[in-house]
mmCIF file of C-alpha atoms in Angstrom:
data_model
loop_
_atom_site.group_PDB
_atom_site.id
_atom_site.type_symbol
_atom_site.label_atom_id
_atom_site.label_comp_id
_atom_site.label_asym_id
_atom_site.label_seq_id
_atom_site.Cartn_x
_atom_site.Cartn_y
_atom_site.Cartn_z
ATOM 1 C CA ASP A 5 8.419 4.716 -12.001
ATOM 2 C CA SER A 6 4.755 4.746 -10.983
ATOM 3 C CA GLY A 7 4.170 8.332 -12.141
ATOM 4 C CA VAL A 8 3.283 9.444 -8.604
ATOM 5 C CA THR A 9 5.698 11.997 -7.190
ATOM 6 C CA GLN A 10 6.241 12.943 -3.574
ATOM 7 C CA THR A 11 8.294 15.732 -2.047
ATOM 8 C CA PRO A 12 10.378 16.009 -0.039
ATOM 9 C CA LYS A 13 12.078 12.637 -0.069
ATOM 10 C CA HIS A 14 13.465 13.096 3.442
ATOM 11 C CA LEU A 15 12.450 15.418 6.245
ATOM 12 C CA ILE A 16 14.065 15.876 9.637
ATOM 13 C CA THR A 17 12.355 18.073 12.181
ATOM 14 C CA ALA A 18 11.857 18.531 15.900
ATOM 15 C CA THR A 19 9.022 17.632 18.220
ATOM 16 C CA GLY A 20 6.251 20.200 18.271
ATOM 17 C CA GLN A 21 6.890 21.363 14.727
ATOM 18 C CA ARG A 22 4.586 21.278 11.694
ATOM 19 C CA VAL A 23 5.433 19.879 8.269
ATOM 20 C CA THR A 24 3.709 19.563 4.914
ATOM 21 C CA LEU A 25 4.152 16.602 2.595
ATOM 22 C CA ARG A 26 3.244 16.980 -1.044
ATOM 23 C CA CYS A 27 1.968 14.462 -3.573
ATOM 24 C CA SER A 28 1.334 14.748 -7.295
ATOM 25 C CA PRO A 29 -0.798 11.899 -8.637
ATOM 26 C CA ARG A 30 -0.368 10.192 -11.989
ATOM 27 C CA SER A 31 -1.668 12.201 -14.896
ATOM 28 C CA GLY A 32 -5.432 11.752 -15.098
ATOM 29 C CA ASP A 33 -5.835 10.145 -11.673
ATOM 30 C CA LEU A 34 -8.605 11.715 -9.605
ATOM 31 C CA SER A 35 -8.212 9.739 -6.407
ATOM 32 C CA VAL A 36 -5.379 10.245 -3.906
ATOM 33 C CA TYR A 37 -4.664 8.151 -0.824
ATOM 34 C CA TRP A 38 -2.231 8.678 2.047
ATOM 35 C CA TYR A 39 -0.653 5.829 3.994
ATOM 36 C CA GLN A 40 1.756 5.704 6.912
ATOM 37 C CA GLN A 41 4.335 2.976 7.339
ATOM 38 C CA SER A 42 5.929 2.839 10.749
ATOM 39 C CA LEU A 43 8.225 0.118 12.047
ATOM 40 C CA ASP A 44 5.692 -1.594 14.244
ATOM 41 C CA GLN A 45 2.444 -0.883 12.385
ATOM 42 C CA GLY A 46 3.042 -1.757 8.756
ATOM 43 C CA LEU A 47 1.205 0.235 6.079
ATOM 44 C CA GLN A 48 -1.801 2.033 7.530
ATOM 45 C CA PHE A 49 -4.422 3.912 5.538
ATOM 46 C CA LEU A 50 -4.808 7.525 6.621
ATOM 47 C CA ILE A 51 -7.151 9.347 4.255
ATOM 48 C CA GLN A 52 -8.564 9.383 0.722
ATOM 49 C CA TYR A 53 -9.561 12.249 -1.553
ATOM 50 C CA TYR A 54 -11.450 12.001 -4.797
ATOM 51 C CA ASN A 55 -11.536 14.981 -7.148
ATOM 52 C CA GLY A 56 -11.018 17.421 -4.307
ATOM 53 C CA GLU A 57 -13.412 15.868 -1.818
ATOM 54 C CA GLU A 58 -12.572 13.771 1.209
ATOM 55 C CA ARG A 59 -13.973 10.268 0.716
ATOM 56 C CA ALA A 60 -12.647 8.111 3.526
ATOM 57 C CA LYS A 61 -10.702 8.405 6.738
ATOM 58 C CA GLY A 62 -8.628 5.761 8.431
ATOM 59 C CA ASN A 63 -6.726 5.997 11.690
ATOM 60 C CA ILE A 64 -5.626 9.564 11.046
ATOM 61 C CA LEU A 65 -4.754 11.610 14.094
ATOM 62 C CA GLU A 66 -6.515 14.916 14.711
ATOM 63 C CA ARG A 67 -3.103 16.590 14.492
ATOM 64 C CA PHE A 68 -2.946 15.485 10.858
ATOM 65 C CA SER A 69 -4.958 16.950 8.016
ATOM 66 C CA ALA A 70 -4.940 16.758 4.255
ATOM 67 C CA GLN A 71 -6.435 18.390 1.216
ATOM 68 C CA GLN A 72 -6.582 17.903 -2.524
ATOM 69 C CA PHE A 73 -6.300 20.976 -4.695
ATOM 70 C CA PRO A 74 -8.051 21.800 -8.014
ATOM 71 C CA ASP A 75 -4.971 20.646 -9.937
ATOM 72 C CA LEU A 76 -5.400 17.316 -8.066
ATOM 73 C CA HIS A 77 -2.158 17.434 -6.122
ATOM 74 C CA SER A 78 -2.519 16.713 -2.442
ATOM 75 C CA GLU A 79 -0.835 17.833 0.737
ATOM 76 C CA LEU A 80 -0.657 16.077 4.088
ATOM 77 C CA ASN A 81 -0.122 18.413 7.024
ATOM 78 C CA LEU A 82 1.330 17.029 10.234
ATOM 79 C CA SER A 83 1.370 19.314 13.264
ATOM 80 C CA SER A 84 2.517 19.190 16.895
ATOM 81 C CA LEU A 85 4.859 16.441 15.824
ATOM 82 C CA GLU A 86 5.813 13.692 18.254
ATOM 83 C CA LEU A 87 8.643 11.188 18.166
ATOM 84 C CA GLY A 88 6.145 8.476 17.267
ATOM 85 C CA ASP A 89 5.205 10.272 14.054
ATOM 86 C CA SER A 90 8.541 9.253 12.565
ATOM 87 C CA ALA A 91 7.615 7.017 9.663
ATOM 88 C CA LEU A 92 7.432 6.640 5.914
ATOM 89 C CA TYR A 93 4.475 8.455 4.403
ATOM 90 C CA PHE A 94 3.235 7.179 1.064
ATOM 91 C CA CYS A 95 0.841 8.700 -1.362
ATOM 92 C CA ALA A 96 -1.015 6.586 -3.914
ATOM 93 C CA SER A 97 -3.337 7.479 -6.745
ATOM 94 C CA SER A 98 -5.901 5.751 -8.918
ATOM 95 C CA THR A 99 -7.938 6.742 -11.939
ATOM 96 C CA ARG A 100 -11.245 6.268 -10.229
ATOM 97 C CA GLN A 101 -12.205 5.241 -6.767
ATOM 98 C CA LEU A 102 -12.142 1.500 -7.290
ATOM 99 C CA GLU A 103 -9.121 1.173 -9.539
ATOM 100 C CA THR A 104 -5.693 -0.193 -8.650
ATOM 101 C CA GLN A 105 -3.619 2.197 -6.582
ATOM 102 C CA TYR A 106 -0.128 3.225 -7.665
ATOM 103 C CA PHE A 107 2.277 4.391 -5.004
ATOM 104 C CA GLY A 108 4.832 7.161 -4.906
ATOM 105 C CA PRO A 109 8.356 6.702 -3.512
ATOM 106 C CA GLY A 110 7.387 8.043 -0.099
ATOM 107 C CA THR A 111 8.587 10.740 2.269
ATOM 108 C CA ARG A 112 10.724 9.603 5.188
ATOM 109 C CA LEU A 113 9.958 11.760 8.224
ATOM 110 C CA LEU A 114 12.247 11.748 11.228
ATOM 111 C CA VAL A 115 11.136 13.635 14.314
ATOM 112 C CA LEU A 116 13.933 14.308 16.817
ATOM 113 C CA ASP B 27 -7.232 -6.104 15.007
ATOM 114 C CA GLN B 28 -5.154 -7.356 12.083
ATOM 115 C CA GLN B 29 -7.669 -8.067 9.337
ATOM 116 C CA VAL B 30 -5.021 -9.121 6.821
ATOM 117 C CA LYS B 31 -2.269 -11.397 8.033
ATOM 118 C CA GLN B 32 0.957 -12.604 6.510
ATOM 119 C CA ASN B 33 2.228 -15.110 9.014
ATOM 120 C CA SER B 34 5.609 -15.716 7.421
ATOM 121 C CA PRO B 35 7.912 -12.728 7.948
ATOM 122 C CA SER B 36 10.478 -14.191 5.565
ATOM 123 C CA LEU B 37 10.959 -16.836 2.890
ATOM 124 C CA SER B 38 14.098 -18.076 1.160
ATOM 125 C CA VAL B 39 13.931 -19.850 -2.211
ATOM 126 C CA GLN B 40 16.448 -21.060 -4.778
ATOM 127 C CA GLU B 41 16.549 -19.362 -8.154
ATOM 128 C CA GLY B 42 14.360 -21.176 -10.670
ATOM 129 C CA ARG B 43 12.118 -22.754 -8.035
ATOM 130 C CA ILE B 44 8.604 -21.731 -7.047
ATOM 131 C CA SER B 45 7.987 -19.068 -4.411
ATOM 132 C CA ILE B 46 4.680 -19.287 -2.560
ATOM 133 C CA LEU B 47 3.642 -16.375 -0.394
ATOM 134 C CA ASN B 48 0.563 -16.709 1.769
ATOM 135 C CA CYS B 49 -1.993 -14.306 3.152
ATOM 136 C CA ASP B 50 -5.042 -14.814 5.365
ATOM 137 C CA TYR B 51 -7.874 -12.399 6.001
ATOM 138 C CA THR B 52 -10.674 -12.271 8.522
ATOM 139 C CA ASN B 53 -13.225 -9.906 7.004
ATOM 140 C CA SER B 54 -15.630 -11.629 4.606
ATOM 141 C CA MET B 55 -16.662 -8.212 3.227
ATOM 142 C CA PHE B 56 -13.371 -7.841 1.353
ATOM 143 C CA ASP B 57 -14.036 -8.176 -2.369
ATOM 144 C CA TYR B 58 -10.753 -7.206 -4.011
ATOM 145 C CA PHE B 59 -7.258 -8.392 -3.215
ATOM 146 C CA LEU B 60 -3.879 -7.169 -4.413
ATOM 147 C CA TRP B 61 -0.218 -8.029 -4.103
ATOM 148 C CA TYR B 62 2.459 -5.358 -3.981
ATOM 149 C CA LYS B 63 6.229 -5.704 -4.074
ATOM 150 C CA LYS B 64 8.443 -3.280 -2.215
ATOM 151 C CA TYR B 65 12.165 -2.651 -2.494
ATOM 152 C CA PRO B 66 13.979 -0.676 0.216
ATOM 153 C CA ALA B 67 13.653 3.099 -0.134
ATOM 154 C CA GLU B 68 10.919 2.752 -2.771
ATOM 155 C CA GLY B 69 7.140 2.784 -2.725
ATOM 156 C CA PRO B 70 5.098 -0.406 -3.113
ATOM 157 C CA THR B 71 4.790 -1.561 -6.723
ATOM 158 C CA PHE B 72 1.551 -3.164 -7.881
ATOM 159 C CA LEU B 73 1.990 -6.780 -9.021
ATOM 160 C CA ILE B 74 -1.308 -8.514 -9.493
ATOM 161 C CA SER B 75 -4.869 -8.430 -8.215
ATOM 162 C CA ILE B 76 -7.915 -10.652 -8.002
ATOM 163 C CA SER B 77 -11.588 -9.995 -7.560
ATOM 164 C CA SER B 78 -13.591 -12.072 -5.099
ATOM 165 C CA ILE B 79 -15.639 -13.490 -7.986
ATOM 166 C CA LYS B 80 -12.562 -15.316 -9.267
ATOM 167 C CA ASP B 81 -10.353 -17.963 -7.747
ATOM 168 C CA LYS B 82 -7.279 -17.499 -9.908
ATOM 169 C CA ASN B 83 -5.550 -14.759 -11.856
ATOM 170 C CA GLU B 84 -2.359 -15.159 -13.816
ATOM 171 C CA ASP B 85 0.104 -12.628 -15.202
ATOM 172 C CA GLY B 86 3.323 -14.012 -16.600
ATOM 173 C CA ARG B 87 5.345 -15.592 -13.804
ATOM 174 C CA PHE B 88 2.852 -14.432 -11.164
ATOM 175 C CA THR B 89 -0.344 -16.244 -10.217
ATOM 176 C CA VAL B 90 -2.684 -15.360 -7.386
ATOM 177 C CA PHE B 91 -5.071 -17.926 -5.950
ATOM 178 C CA LEU B 92 -8.064 -17.042 -3.810
ATOM 179 C CA ASN B 93 -9.852 -19.496 -1.523
ATOM 180 C CA LYS B 94 -12.845 -17.605 -0.157
ATOM 181 C CA SER B 95 -14.095 -20.385 2.083
ATOM 182 C CA ALA B 96 -10.734 -20.487 3.841
ATOM 183 C CA LYS B 97 -10.268 -16.698 3.593
ATOM 184 C CA HIS B 98 -6.848 -17.344 2.146
ATOM 185 C CA LEU B 99 -4.894 -16.128 -0.830
ATOM 186 C CA SER B 100 -1.502 -16.992 -2.140
ATOM 187 C CA LEU B 101 0.959 -15.599 -4.645
ATOM 188 C CA HIS B 102 2.985 -18.047 -6.729
ATOM 189 C CA ILE B 103 6.103 -16.894 -8.547
ATOM 190 C CA VAL B 104 7.467 -19.352 -11.103
ATOM 191 C CA PRO B 105 10.340 -19.416 -11.821
ATOM 192 C CA SER B 106 11.774 -17.284 -9.054
ATOM 193 C CA GLN B 107 14.554 -14.888 -9.997
ATOM 194 C CA PRO B 108 17.080 -13.008 -7.819
ATOM 195 C CA GLY B 109 15.415 -9.733 -8.871
ATOM 196 C CA ASP B 110 12.243 -10.930 -7.159
ATOM 197 C CA SER B 111 13.938 -10.492 -3.780
ATOM 198 C CA ALA B 112 11.833 -7.868 -1.996
ATOM 199 C CA VAL B 113 9.113 -7.475 0.613
ATOM 200 C CA TYR B 114 5.715 -8.642 -0.632
ATOM 201 C CA PHE B 115 2.528 -7.176 0.812
ATOM 202 C CA CYS B 116 -0.938 -8.489 0.307
ATOM 203 C CA ALA B 117 -3.763 -5.991 0.579
ATOM 204 C CA ALA B 118 -7.540 -6.133 0.587
ATOM 205 C CA SER B 119 -10.320 -3.645 0.010
ATOM 206 C CA TYR B 120 -14.069 -3.453 0.498
ATOM 207 C CA GLY B 121 -14.817 -1.613 -2.704
ATOM 208 C CA GLY B 122 -18.019 0.359 -2.389
ATOM 209 C CA ALA B 123 -17.670 4.108 -2.025
ATOM 210 C CA THR B 124 -14.045 3.965 -1.058
ATOM 211 C CA ASN B 125 -11.046 1.892 -1.942
ATOM 212 C CA LYS B 126 -8.863 2.072 1.116
ATOM 213 C CA LEU B 127 -6.426 -0.788 1.239
ATOM 214 C CA ILE B 128 -5.861 -2.906 4.321
ATOM 215 C CA PHE B 129 -2.320 -4.243 4.193
ATOM 216 C CA GLY B 130 -0.689 -7.279 5.694
ATOM 217 C CA THR B 131 2.636 -6.891 7.470
ATOM 218 C CA GLY B 132 4.676 -8.210 4.552
ATOM 219 C CA THR B 133 6.894 -11.183 3.754
ATOM 220 C CA LEU B 134 10.545 -10.719 2.881
ATOM 221 C CA LEU B 135 11.398 -12.973 -0.057
ATOM 222 C CA ALA B 136 15.043 -13.823 -0.694
ATOM 223 C CA VAL B 137 15.799 -15.654 -3.939
ATOM 224 C CA GLN B 138 19.213 -17.282 -3.761
ATOM 225 C CA PRO B 139 21.234 -17.527 -7.003
#
């Protein structure tokens, strides 16, 4: 158990819908990262927050957004969902920006 | 553009023998490298890391070797155990103001009893 929690574990929704994925980092970790793992793309970095501020963006679609709240939990919002958004979404956290990242169990999203 | 490559999708090894997983990278700006293990339906689990100022790091049965001139790193597992069967990802980061990880596509290791 890495100490990073993600909810929900599974999510099934329809095209065009909007969903919110939630991540609670390890106790004391200030930095949160979101990654997407799809079948043909491997693990891809989406976005990083550090102590509430966005620090880095990867190949995150404009339909996707994220935020980190004062209690340091983070949410990833996915809107106007498409079939191709079906993937595993992982959250990771680290104590500071350059420390080892620890991953949560992931949220499996299926868009029908 | 795949900056981190794991060219072997799978590897099969006998229990007790050495497992060697390989990873190549193209970006000379990477300064920190990590290996993660992943079981089905779970998140990646951190195994071992190495800074670009070192060429070897050891932790129990796991050793990572870094060859900067060849832009190559490898993970050695000795002795291999059936519980080591999983997908292994290597990852690299630039450090600096962010720590985003660039992952390879993974190698599925099967350790046969």
